[in-house]
């Protein structure tokens, strides 16, 4: 075209314009077809729907003149947005409409990547005809090389049936990944297979095609050439191949069904080999391959490694990546199928647990044999390298698979609610089986790490196997301790050539200390047969009863400590955009076991109070009004309502903060009330210890640790680091030390049945926790206001929800001020008048008798309270104005408020000796500010307050002077119509860091990628 223009060949140039227009039109048609295809697979995917809408609206006007009927179909199906129903005509009609338009517009269909027309040979509907690997060039005919020995079990990859067309893998090739993301049923044979492992397990489904896959692994281990190994890896058995176990996976399925798949993807994504951009918006890659296909990426790396082909190692790699994960997928698929009712519509006898069993047992029939390509034989070999196990992994897996098989069968015919309960039980049972499946992974990791470190008799090069098992074990650690994960991954994978065998003891000790992250224990793994005095002893830290210096006296705290693991898992799942899986853990639990078999305590249910009225009233303050303040956790997890516009990274931090400050806070308050209630009768230990555990968490654990937690203890540590008011150079928070000391004091009071003292400790702990909440809201609201930072604004929104019900109990106007000035909606987030927020927080601090020296923020020293508790009747009022004091009472100038009162507004007439308060002590020392109740009736007071007789005449000496916040004026007066002056006393430490300024976040180790232990305050060590 440019040449024609330069030669002034206008007709030629015009012809090129027409060609360019047609090519642009071709691209629009192809894009519309692409999004139509992906939308049809998941009508709930808002992102694809939005992009499909964009390209369809661009195409429809260009279709109108040539093919109005086709344009109408595209507009109805893809040109709607918002509340209208999408895709009303279905994929076939959309493709037919596009095909019609392509014909009329004269578009060359061979340029399209989507198969929208039967008259065109190109497209994705069929399978490429060239030979080669699955995904680009699958096998066109049965193999005839040495692999012919397995010819009866192998077939070419074939065109999918209409029912299976939506099971194409990410690269467009056919992988029979089957129903709900699992392996497909046998297409030609529905007769149940023979018993597995010599009768140890009897399937009700046909699993011959899965058993054939395990035979293929055995063949690969015996093969001598990479070409033979690749043929076996890519060959199909009943529409499924070893390769398809990885590349046939669907994001929507694995991220909603199999939590282990998400854990692996997260760990590998944040590793040195992952594409973890600092903004979080990467393509989710690992080792230059899609993270969803991580198993295939690892296997292909093994095939193509520079040291040459090793069939035995390649087979082992396939077994512990693709087959191991496929086993877990089938177990979780069974649980999910029970919950959604799929089992009621499936063929009689079909059971996904049978598929999991077939993957594990394969063709093995001798329970004592270690030969063959099955996972059972592999686990048996690992087990022989260890002694002193509580149970053999294989024995437990056999027993538990049988129970899970029966549970799926029992699910048929249950009501919807009963299926949900049964399905959740099955999911927890699947998790229990998976824990035992992890054991041989860890045993192999220890075995090959020891061999490579010269700790065993075998002097062969074990580096590749050490790497393999590092890749399959370390992702579990990434969920709860990313620093340890980073160190081990770098040492054992990234920088393998520099591995120092002298670090073996340290590495094993580290692994032992993180068994909780893997869901296993020392007795499950056992002791290596090669271990001697040079080996460290396996002692899992969680068996200690010391929690950050507090000595627990019951076992109840052990489970409560593990809620940190649930929070960190939820965090990582949100980052991986697996929100439904994250919500499932929040609502149904994962790491904190209940009393009944296969029962777990969840973060959602732990916040629901017992029968004590005191706890129920607090809970109802959060849940029973117009706003359910506890819903902020679910909204952050799912990216809904106020978090609709935000990113997964911001939402993950918001969800973590909400869990700590709302869900766990309510649990702490309930447990403390329960403990004090049991002071006289006994049995308080479980509740009091659980409250401590809910404050501290497992990751802080044994007198503190190197792992950042998520709960109040960690929040206080990070606050003091930001405000530069830590107690010492070690970063210990002043308020944490007070918290733990008060917990210990309360424990002693409960032991000695000193119930009033125990109640005093409970109240003190409440105030400490409230002080932390005040600092959280103060910091984030000021930062968000000063910098327009969305991230801090969302965290301020969470802190607002954590505090509002508590503030409303004391001061409705203060709550309203905060509510109006910290605003988050589906359209965005903002903090308006931050000074008003600070003043409202100051009112709350005064009302709750929170010592300003506990705070790092400047809530006390920069603001003057604008609200004093409103007396009854509500028509009484007071006005607060400010003027400089004429005669300062200290060397430092102060700003003093002038309180102008009408005669009827006097809150503390000197002749009255009855005042409202949360306690007698409060009513006495705050009588000047308290609501008078001269008739002795509690209904004169605010909710939660009581009318007390202070037994003295109240004057300015009984005012807030004793609180360390205000000092009396130099000219006090008893005349309520005159002006009283008070000057602010600065009691809080100087904040060197300042508020609203960007400071380095107090992480223990600098890093440039998203981590689990993400600081809430500056939040951006890598995002």
mmCIF file of C-alpha atoms in Angstrom, residues 621-962:
data_model
loop_
_atom_site.group_PDB
_atom_site.id
_atom_site.type_symbol
_atom_site.label_atom_id
_atom_site.label_comp_id
_atom_site.label_asym_id
_atom_site.label_seq_id
_atom_site.Cartn_x
_atom_site.Cartn_y
_atom_site.Cartn_z
ATOM 1 C CA UNK A 621 -23.439 -6.271 67.659
ATOM 2 C CA UNK A 622 -21.356 -7.472 64.699
ATOM 3 C CA UNK A 623 -24.032 -9.479 62.891
ATOM 4 C CA UNK A 624 -27.568 -8.431 63.799
ATOM 5 C CA UNK A 625 -27.763 -4.861 62.564
ATOM 6 C CA UNK A 626 -28.313 -3.419 59.113
ATOM 7 C CA UNK A 627 -24.696 -4.302 58.321
ATOM 8 C CA UNK A 628 -23.133 -7.695 59.028
ATOM 9 C CA UNK A 629 -19.615 -6.604 59.842
ATOM 10 C CA UNK A 630 -18.324 -10.172 59.787
ATOM 11 C CA UNK A 631 -19.190 -10.432 56.065
ATOM 12 C CA UNK A 632 -16.123 -8.361 55.184
ATOM 13 C CA UNK A 633 -14.012 -11.523 55.419
ATOM 14 C CA UNK A 634 -16.024 -13.419 52.819
ATOM 15 C CA UNK A 635 -16.236 -10.361 50.559
ATOM 16 C CA UNK A 636 -12.457 -9.930 50.634
ATOM 17 C CA UNK A 637 -11.893 -13.619 49.884
ATOM 18 C CA UNK A 638 -14.314 -13.643 46.951
ATOM 19 C CA UNK A 639 -13.517 -10.152 45.654
ATOM 20 C CA UNK A 640 -17.100 -9.002 46.115
ATOM 21 C CA UNK A 641 -18.860 -5.780 47.138
ATOM 22 C CA UNK A 642 -16.218 -3.363 48.465
ATOM 23 C CA UNK A 643 -13.465 -5.582 46.998
ATOM 24 C CA UNK A 644 -15.023 -6.054 43.565
ATOM 25 C CA UNK A 645 -12.666 -3.624 41.856
ATOM 26 C CA UNK A 646 -9.518 -4.621 43.722
ATOM 27 C CA UNK A 647 -6.714 -7.044 42.874
ATOM 28 C CA UNK A 648 -6.201 -10.524 44.373
ATOM 29 C CA UNK A 649 -3.079 -9.271 46.147
ATOM 30 C CA UNK A 650 -4.906 -6.479 47.935
ATOM 31 C CA UNK A 651 -7.874 -8.694 48.686
ATOM 32 C CA UNK A 652 -5.644 -11.368 50.193
ATOM 33 C CA UNK A 653 -4.157 -8.918 52.692
ATOM 34 C CA UNK A 654 -7.614 -7.563 53.494
ATOM 35 C CA UNK A 655 -8.956 -11.075 54.107
ATOM 36 C CA UNK A 656 -6.022 -11.919 56.393
ATOM 37 C CA UNK A 657 -6.553 -8.768 58.417
ATOM 38 C CA UNK A 658 -10.311 -9.365 58.625
ATOM 39 C CA UNK A 659 -9.816 -12.901 59.925
ATOM 40 C CA UNK A 660 -7.415 -11.727 62.622
ATOM 41 C CA UNK A 661 -9.320 -8.644 63.771
ATOM 42 C CA UNK A 662 -12.918 -9.853 63.408
ATOM 43 C CA UNK A 663 -13.253 -13.650 63.334
ATOM 44 C CA UNK A 664 -10.409 -14.492 65.701
ATOM 45 C CA UNK A 665 -11.127 -11.465 67.887
ATOM 46 C CA UNK A 666 -14.684 -12.666 68.493
ATOM 47 C CA UNK A 667 -13.325 -16.125 69.297
ATOM 48 C CA UNK A 668 -10.860 -14.671 71.806
ATOM 49 C CA UNK A 669 -13.562 -12.666 73.587
ATOM 50 C CA UNK A 670 -15.846 -15.699 73.783
ATOM 51 C CA UNK A 671 -13.117 -17.977 75.138
ATOM 52 C CA UNK A 672 -12.109 -15.473 77.800
ATOM 53 C CA UNK A 673 -15.719 -15.019 78.938
ATOM 54 C CA UNK A 674 -16.091 -18.801 79.058
ATOM 55 C CA UNK A 675 -12.927 -19.222 81.105
ATOM 56 C CA UNK A 676 -13.909 -16.627 83.702
ATOM 57 C CA UNK A 677 -17.392 -18.135 83.877
ATOM 58 C CA UNK A 678 -15.777 -21.483 84.782
ATOM 59 C CA UNK A 679 -13.485 -19.946 87.391
ATOM 60 C CA UNK A 680 -15.392 -21.303 90.391
ATOM 61 C CA UNK A 681 -16.316 -24.720 88.989
ATOM 62 C CA UNK A 682 -13.125 -25.473 87.092
ATOM 63 C CA UNK A 683 -12.512 -26.573 83.509
ATOM 64 C CA UNK A 684 -11.412 -23.118 82.341
ATOM 65 C CA UNK A 685 -8.039 -24.273 80.982
ATOM 66 C CA UNK A 686 -9.171 -25.127 77.440
ATOM 67 C CA UNK A 687 -10.838 -21.767 76.920
ATOM 68 C CA UNK A 688 -8.117 -19.584 78.419
ATOM 69 C CA UNK A 689 -5.334 -21.406 76.577
ATOM 70 C CA UNK A 690 -7.338 -21.222 73.338
ATOM 71 C CA UNK A 691 -7.684 -17.473 73.743
ATOM 72 C CA UNK A 692 -3.905 -17.168 74.076
ATOM 73 C CA UNK A 693 -3.397 -19.343 71.002
ATOM 74 C CA UNK A 694 -5.870 -17.242 69.000
ATOM 75 C CA UNK A 695 -3.914 -14.107 69.871
ATOM 76 C CA UNK A 696 -0.488 -15.557 69.081
ATOM 77 C CA UNK A 697 -0.893 -18.313 66.476
ATOM 78 C CA UNK A 698 1.309 -21.246 65.550
ATOM 79 C CA UNK A 699 3.873 -19.324 63.495
ATOM 80 C CA UNK A 700 4.928 -17.249 66.493
ATOM 81 C CA UNK A 701 4.804 -20.443 68.498
ATOM 82 C CA UNK A 702 7.507 -21.421 70.934
ATOM 83 C CA UNK A 703 8.493 -18.143 72.544
ATOM 84 C CA UNK A 704 8.507 -16.449 69.151
ATOM 85 C CA UNK A 705 9.988 -17.647 65.869
ATOM 86 C CA UNK A 706 11.434 -16.420 62.602
ATOM 87 C CA UNK A 707 8.092 -16.862 60.875
ATOM 88 C CA UNK A 708 5.717 -13.938 60.610
ATOM 89 C CA UNK A 709 2.183 -14.741 61.726
ATOM 90 C CA UNK A 710 -1.179 -13.166 60.973
ATOM 91 C CA UNK A 711 -2.889 -12.646 64.300
ATOM 92 C CA UNK A 712 -2.909 -9.878 66.919
ATOM 93 C CA UNK A 713 0.569 -10.744 68.164
ATOM 94 C CA UNK A 714 2.085 -10.176 64.730
ATOM 95 C CA UNK A 715 -0.003 -7.072 64.104
ATOM 96 C CA UNK A 716 1.371 -5.491 67.263
ATOM 97 C CA UNK A 717 4.946 -6.403 66.282
ATOM 98 C CA UNK A 718 4.560 -4.739 62.898
ATOM 99 C CA UNK A 719 2.855 -1.685 64.368
ATOM 100 C CA UNK A 720 5.663 -1.033 66.797
ATOM 101 C CA UNK A 721 8.198 -1.452 63.986
ATOM 102 C CA UNK A 722 6.344 1.128 61.930
ATOM 103 C CA UNK A 723 5.762 3.594 64.758
ATOM 104 C CA UNK A 724 9.264 3.043 66.124
ATOM 105 C CA UNK A 725 7.979 2.431 69.638
ATOM 106 C CA UNK A 726 9.102 -1.154 70.190
ATOM 107 C CA UNK A 727 10.265 -2.029 73.665
ATOM 108 C CA UNK A 728 13.757 -3.049 72.589
ATOM 109 C CA UNK A 729 16.032 -3.496 69.585
ATOM 110 C CA UNK A 730 14.660 -7.001 69.037
ATOM 111 C CA UNK A 731 11.390 -5.485 67.859
ATOM 112 C CA UNK A 732 9.302 -6.674 70.793
ATOM 113 C CA UNK A 733 6.022 -4.840 71.069
ATOM 114 C CA UNK A 734 5.263 -3.160 74.378
ATOM 115 C CA UNK A 735 1.627 -4.133 74.140
ATOM 116 C CA UNK A 736 2.494 -7.771 73.339
ATOM 117 C CA UNK A 737 4.584 -8.027 76.464
ATOM 118 C CA UNK A 738 1.687 -6.581 78.444
ATOM 119 C CA UNK A 739 -0.725 -8.988 76.754
ATOM 120 C CA UNK A 740 1.286 -12.091 77.566
ATOM 121 C CA UNK A 741 1.945 -10.916 81.117
ATOM 122 C CA UNK A 742 -1.783 -10.336 81.631
ATOM 123 C CA UNK A 743 -2.641 -13.743 80.199
ATOM 124 C CA UNK A 744 -0.218 -15.320 82.662
ATOM 125 C CA UNK A 745 -1.639 -13.215 85.502
ATOM 126 C CA UNK A 746 -5.177 -14.229 84.557
ATOM 127 C CA UNK A 747 -4.106 -17.868 84.407
ATOM 128 C CA UNK A 748 -2.800 -17.679 87.980
ATOM 129 C CA UNK A 749 -5.991 -16.001 89.141
ATOM 130 C CA UNK A 750 -8.087 -18.739 87.562
ATOM 131 C CA UNK A 751 -5.922 -21.451 89.112
ATOM 132 C CA UNK A 752 -6.446 -19.906 92.547
ATOM 133 C CA UNK A 753 -10.161 -19.231 91.898
ATOM 134 C CA UNK A 754 -9.578 -15.509 92.333
ATOM 135 C CA UNK A 755 -12.413 -14.776 89.976
ATOM 136 C CA UNK A 756 -12.594 -11.004 90.374
ATOM 137 C CA UNK A 757 -8.908 -10.740 89.543
ATOM 138 C CA UNK A 758 -9.413 -13.065 86.555
ATOM 139 C CA UNK A 759 -12.227 -10.830 85.332
ATOM 140 C CA UNK A 760 -9.934 -7.798 85.721
ATOM 141 C CA UNK A 761 -7.322 -9.563 83.556
ATOM 142 C CA UNK A 762 -9.975 -10.345 80.948
ATOM 143 C CA UNK A 763 -10.976 -6.693 80.788
ATOM 144 C CA UNK A 764 -7.343 -5.569 80.567
ATOM 145 C CA UNK A 765 -6.678 -7.970 77.685
ATOM 146 C CA UNK A 766 -9.755 -6.657 75.879
ATOM 147 C CA UNK A 767 -8.394 -3.114 76.159
ATOM 148 C CA UNK A 768 -4.986 -4.179 74.848
ATOM 149 C CA UNK A 769 -6.603 -5.782 71.812
ATOM 150 C CA UNK A 770 -8.768 -2.704 71.267
ATOM 151 C CA UNK A 771 -5.665 -0.511 71.411
ATOM 152 C CA UNK A 772 -4.144 -2.574 68.594
ATOM 153 C CA UNK A 773 -7.345 -2.142 66.559
ATOM 154 C CA UNK A 774 -7.254 1.630 67.110
ATOM 155 C CA UNK A 775 -3.663 1.821 65.862
ATOM 156 C CA UNK A 776 -4.484 -0.298 62.816
ATOM 157 C CA UNK A 777 -7.345 1.961 61.744
ATOM 158 C CA UNK A 778 -5.403 5.120 62.569
ATOM 159 C CA UNK A 779 -2.400 4.084 60.506
ATOM 160 C CA UNK A 780 -4.215 2.833 57.425
ATOM 161 C CA UNK A 781 -6.749 5.648 57.300
ATOM 162 C CA UNK A 782 -4.066 8.307 57.564
ATOM 163 C CA UNK A 783 -1.844 6.601 55.000
ATOM 164 C CA UNK A 784 -4.756 6.152 52.587
ATOM 165 C CA UNK A 785 -5.817 9.781 53.014
ATOM 166 C CA UNK A 786 -2.301 11.181 52.606
ATOM 167 C CA UNK A 787 -1.267 9.059 49.646
ATOM 168 C CA UNK A 788 -4.526 8.041 47.990
ATOM 169 C CA UNK A 789 -3.377 4.457 48.430
ATOM 170 C CA UNK A 790 -6.094 1.905 47.558
ATOM 171 C CA UNK A 791 -4.350 -0.862 49.405
ATOM 172 C CA UNK A 792 -4.250 1.022 52.702
ATOM 173 C CA UNK A 793 -7.776 2.261 52.130
ATOM 174 C CA UNK A 794 -9.078 -1.314 51.894
ATOM 175 C CA UNK A 795 -7.198 -2.265 55.044
ATOM 176 C CA UNK A 796 -8.658 0.794 56.764
ATOM 177 C CA UNK A 797 -12.075 -0.428 55.623
ATOM 178 C CA UNK A 798 -11.400 -3.795 57.267
ATOM 179 C CA UNK A 799 -10.187 -2.164 60.489
ATOM 180 C CA UNK A 800 -13.276 0.079 60.445
ATOM 181 C CA UNK A 801 -15.507 -3.003 60.331
ATOM 182 C CA UNK A 802 -13.536 -4.576 63.172
ATOM 183 C CA UNK A 803 -14.015 -1.509 65.396
ATOM 184 C CA UNK A 804 -17.396 0.013 64.513
ATOM 185 C CA UNK A 805 -19.573 -2.395 66.550
ATOM 186 C CA UNK A 806 -17.310 -1.846 69.568
ATOM 187 C CA UNK A 807 -17.293 1.936 69.158
ATOM 188 C CA UNK A 808 -21.057 2.008 68.646
ATOM 189 C CA UNK A 809 -21.504 0.425 72.082
ATOM 190 C CA UNK A 810 -19.849 3.517 73.542
ATOM 191 C CA UNK A 811 -20.563 6.347 71.114
ATOM 192 C CA UNK A 812 -22.950 6.335 68.167
ATOM 193 C CA UNK A 813 -21.700 9.740 66.920
ATOM 194 C CA UNK A 814 -18.079 8.544 66.907
ATOM 195 C CA UNK A 815 -19.080 5.389 65.041
ATOM 196 C CA UNK A 816 -21.030 7.482 62.537
ATOM 197 C CA UNK A 817 -18.017 9.751 61.995
ATOM 198 C CA UNK A 818 -15.772 6.818 61.158
ATOM 199 C CA UNK A 819 -18.462 5.166 59.047
ATOM 200 C CA UNK A 820 -18.935 8.323 56.973
ATOM 201 C CA UNK A 821 -15.246 9.023 56.441
ATOM 202 C CA UNK A 822 -13.853 5.546 55.684
ATOM 203 C CA UNK A 823 -15.913 4.416 52.704
ATOM 204 C CA UNK A 824 -15.426 1.389 50.445
ATOM 205 C CA UNK A 825 -17.912 0.371 47.758
ATOM 206 C CA UNK A 826 -17.916 -1.726 44.608
ATOM 207 C CA UNK A 827 -16.683 1.376 42.764
ATOM 208 C CA UNK A 828 -13.679 2.245 44.919
ATOM 209 C CA UNK A 829 -12.384 3.265 48.328
ATOM 210 C CA UNK A 830 -11.677 6.586 49.989
ATOM 211 C CA UNK A 831 -10.813 8.163 53.331
ATOM 212 C CA UNK A 832 -12.243 11.668 53.614
ATOM 213 C CA UNK A 833 -11.695 13.605 56.848
ATOM 214 C CA UNK A 834 -8.914 11.709 58.549
ATOM 215 C CA UNK A 835 -8.730 14.210 61.417
ATOM 216 C CA UNK A 836 -12.370 13.489 62.195
ATOM 217 C CA UNK A 837 -11.514 9.786 62.231
ATOM 218 C CA UNK A 838 -8.662 10.430 64.671
ATOM 219 C CA UNK A 839 -10.876 12.510 66.924
ATOM 220 C CA UNK A 840 -13.535 9.811 66.942
ATOM 221 C CA UNK A 841 -10.872 7.228 67.830
ATOM 222 C CA UNK A 842 -9.682 9.494 70.616
ATOM 223 C CA UNK A 843 -13.201 9.577 72.030
ATOM 224 C CA UNK A 844 -13.220 5.798 72.035
ATOM 225 C CA UNK A 845 -9.818 5.635 73.720
ATOM 226 C CA UNK A 846 -11.073 7.934 76.470
ATOM 227 C CA UNK A 847 -14.333 6.051 76.914
ATOM 228 C CA UNK A 848 -12.637 2.646 77.117
ATOM 229 C CA UNK A 849 -9.864 3.842 79.438
ATOM 230 C CA UNK A 850 -7.166 2.828 76.969
ATOM 231 C CA UNK A 851 -3.787 4.152 78.068
ATOM 232 C CA UNK A 852 -2.336 6.366 75.354
ATOM 233 C CA UNK A 853 1.127 5.054 76.097
ATOM 234 C CA UNK A 854 0.020 1.756 74.564
ATOM 235 C CA UNK A 855 -0.585 3.418 71.205
ATOM 236 C CA UNK A 856 1.981 4.077 68.523
ATOM 237 C CA UNK A 857 -0.307 6.324 66.509
ATOM 238 C CA UNK A 858 -0.924 9.954 67.347
ATOM 239 C CA UNK A 859 -4.617 9.453 68.076
ATOM 240 C CA UNK A 860 -4.184 10.877 71.569
ATOM 241 C CA UNK A 861 -1.638 13.603 71.078
ATOM 242 C CA UNK A 862 -2.882 15.219 67.883
ATOM 243 C CA UNK A 863 -6.628 15.290 68.430
ATOM 244 C CA UNK A 864 -9.154 16.548 70.932
ATOM 245 C CA UNK A 865 -12.302 14.529 71.624
ATOM 246 C CA UNK A 866 -15.388 16.010 70.004
ATOM 247 C CA UNK A 867 -17.863 13.651 71.609
ATOM 248 C CA UNK A 868 -18.766 12.979 75.169
ATOM 249 C CA UNK A 869 -21.301 10.226 75.913
ATOM 250 C CA UNK A 870 -24.747 11.528 75.099
ATOM 251 C CA UNK A 871 -27.060 11.614 78.123
ATOM 252 C CA UNK A 872 -30.755 10.816 78.086
ATOM 253 C CA UNK A 873 -32.844 12.590 76.874
ATOM 254 C CA UNK A 874 -31.032 13.036 73.546
ATOM 255 C CA UNK A 875 -32.087 16.696 73.276
ATOM 256 C CA UNK A 876 -29.213 17.659 75.557
ATOM 257 C CA UNK A 877 -26.174 18.877 73.668
ATOM 258 C CA UNK A 878 -22.739 20.290 74.039
ATOM 259 C CA UNK A 879 -20.484 22.219 71.704
ATOM 260 C CA UNK A 880 -16.741 21.953 71.674
ATOM 261 C CA UNK A 881 -14.554 24.734 70.292
ATOM 262 C CA UNK A 882 -10.838 25.450 70.529
ATOM 263 C CA UNK A 883 -8.720 28.407 71.508
ATOM 264 C CA UNK A 884 -5.117 28.802 72.641
ATOM 265 C CA UNK A 885 -4.677 28.692 76.379
ATOM 266 C CA UNK A 886 -3.782 32.098 77.753
ATOM 267 C CA UNK A 887 -1.600 30.813 80.511
ATOM 268 C CA UNK A 888 -0.053 27.429 79.700
ATOM 269 C CA UNK A 889 0.532 25.197 82.659
ATOM 270 C CA UNK A 890 3.712 23.667 81.257
ATOM 271 C CA UNK A 891 6.766 24.828 79.383
ATOM 272 C CA UNK A 892 5.387 23.452 76.131
ATOM 273 C CA UNK A 893 2.548 25.468 74.539
ATOM 274 C CA UNK A 894 -0.713 23.575 74.367
ATOM 275 C CA UNK A 895 -3.974 23.890 72.551
ATOM 276 C CA UNK A 896 -6.882 23.784 74.944
ATOM 277 C CA UNK A 897 -10.510 23.088 74.103
ATOM 278 C CA UNK A 898 -13.188 25.380 75.334
ATOM 279 C CA UNK A 899 -16.319 23.475 76.246
ATOM 280 C CA UNK A 900 -19.419 25.639 76.213
ATOM 281 C CA UNK A 901 -22.342 24.056 78.005
ATOM 282 C CA UNK A 902 -25.953 25.033 78.431
ATOM 283 C CA UNK A 903 -27.340 24.748 81.940
ATOM 284 C CA UNK A 904 -29.288 21.605 80.985
ATOM 285 C CA UNK A 905 -26.294 19.912 79.425
ATOM 286 C CA UNK A 906 -24.281 19.374 82.530
ATOM 287 C CA UNK A 907 -23.113 15.761 82.457
ATOM 288 C CA UNK A 908 -21.705 15.679 85.967
ATOM 289 C CA UNK A 909 -23.420 17.994 88.399
ATOM 290 C CA UNK A 910 -21.409 18.192 91.574
ATOM 291 C CA UNK A 911 -24.351 17.362 93.814
ATOM 292 C CA UNK A 912 -24.923 13.963 92.161
ATOM 293 C CA UNK A 913 -22.987 10.879 93.241
ATOM 294 C CA UNK A 914 -24.352 8.333 90.751
ATOM 295 C CA UNK A 915 -22.740 7.988 87.318
ATOM 296 C CA UNK A 916 -22.740 5.582 84.364
ATOM 297 C CA UNK A 917 -19.712 3.472 83.567
ATOM 298 C CA UNK A 918 -18.449 0.086 82.452
ATOM 299 C CA UNK A 919 -17.163 -0.455 85.998
ATOM 300 C CA UNK A 920 -17.217 1.283 89.347
ATOM 301 C CA UNK A 921 -13.608 2.323 88.859
ATOM 302 C CA UNK A 922 -14.399 3.926 85.525
ATOM 303 C CA UNK A 923 -17.445 5.728 86.910
ATOM 304 C CA UNK A 924 -15.326 7.151 89.719
ATOM 305 C CA UNK A 925 -12.334 8.384 87.784
ATOM 306 C CA UNK A 926 -14.407 9.632 84.819
ATOM 307 C CA UNK A 927 -17.329 11.116 86.703
ATOM 308 C CA UNK A 928 -16.809 14.560 85.154
ATOM 309 C CA UNK A 929 -17.367 13.037 81.733
ATOM 310 C CA UNK A 930 -19.859 10.350 82.707
ATOM 311 C CA UNK A 931 -23.595 10.396 82.196
ATOM 312 C CA UNK A 932 -25.314 11.119 85.498
ATOM 313 C CA UNK A 933 -27.953 8.676 86.700
ATOM 314 C CA UNK A 934 -29.279 10.284 89.898
ATOM 315 C CA UNK A 935 -32.255 7.921 90.036
ATOM 316 C CA UNK A 936 -29.965 4.891 89.981
ATOM 317 C CA UNK A 937 -31.551 3.461 86.798
ATOM 318 C CA UNK A 938 -29.347 1.706 84.209
ATOM 319 C CA UNK A 939 -31.598 2.790 81.355
ATOM 320 C CA UNK A 940 -30.114 6.288 81.663
ATOM 321 C CA UNK A 941 -26.782 4.831 80.553
ATOM 322 C CA UNK A 942 -25.275 3.753 77.263
ATOM 323 C CA UNK A 943 -25.558 0.123 76.231
ATOM 324 C CA UNK A 944 -23.224 -2.010 78.302
ATOM 325 C CA UNK A 945 -22.868 0.607 81.066
ATOM 326 C CA UNK A 946 -24.231 0.400 84.607
ATOM 327 C CA UNK A 947 -25.304 3.111 87.025
ATOM 328 C CA UNK A 948 -22.833 3.207 89.935
ATOM 329 C CA UNK A 949 -22.753 5.188 93.169
ATOM 330 C CA UNK A 950 -19.263 6.691 93.377
ATOM 331 C CA UNK A 951 -19.803 7.593 97.062
ATOM 332 C CA UNK A 952 -18.211 11.024 96.731
ATOM 333 C CA UNK A 953 -18.844 14.436 95.318
ATOM 334 C CA UNK A 954 -17.366 14.649 91.837
ATOM 335 C CA UNK A 955 -15.108 17.610 91.087
ATOM 336 C CA UNK A 956 -12.283 18.338 88.662
ATOM 337 C CA UNK A 957 -9.855 16.204 90.638
ATOM 338 C CA UNK A 958 -11.920 13.183 89.673
ATOM 339 C CA UNK A 959 -11.824 14.088 86.024
ATOM 340 C CA UNK A 960 -9.865 12.682 83.088
ATOM 341 C CA UNK A 961 -6.678 13.933 84.678
ATOM 342 C CA UNK A 962 -6.221 10.446 86.098
#
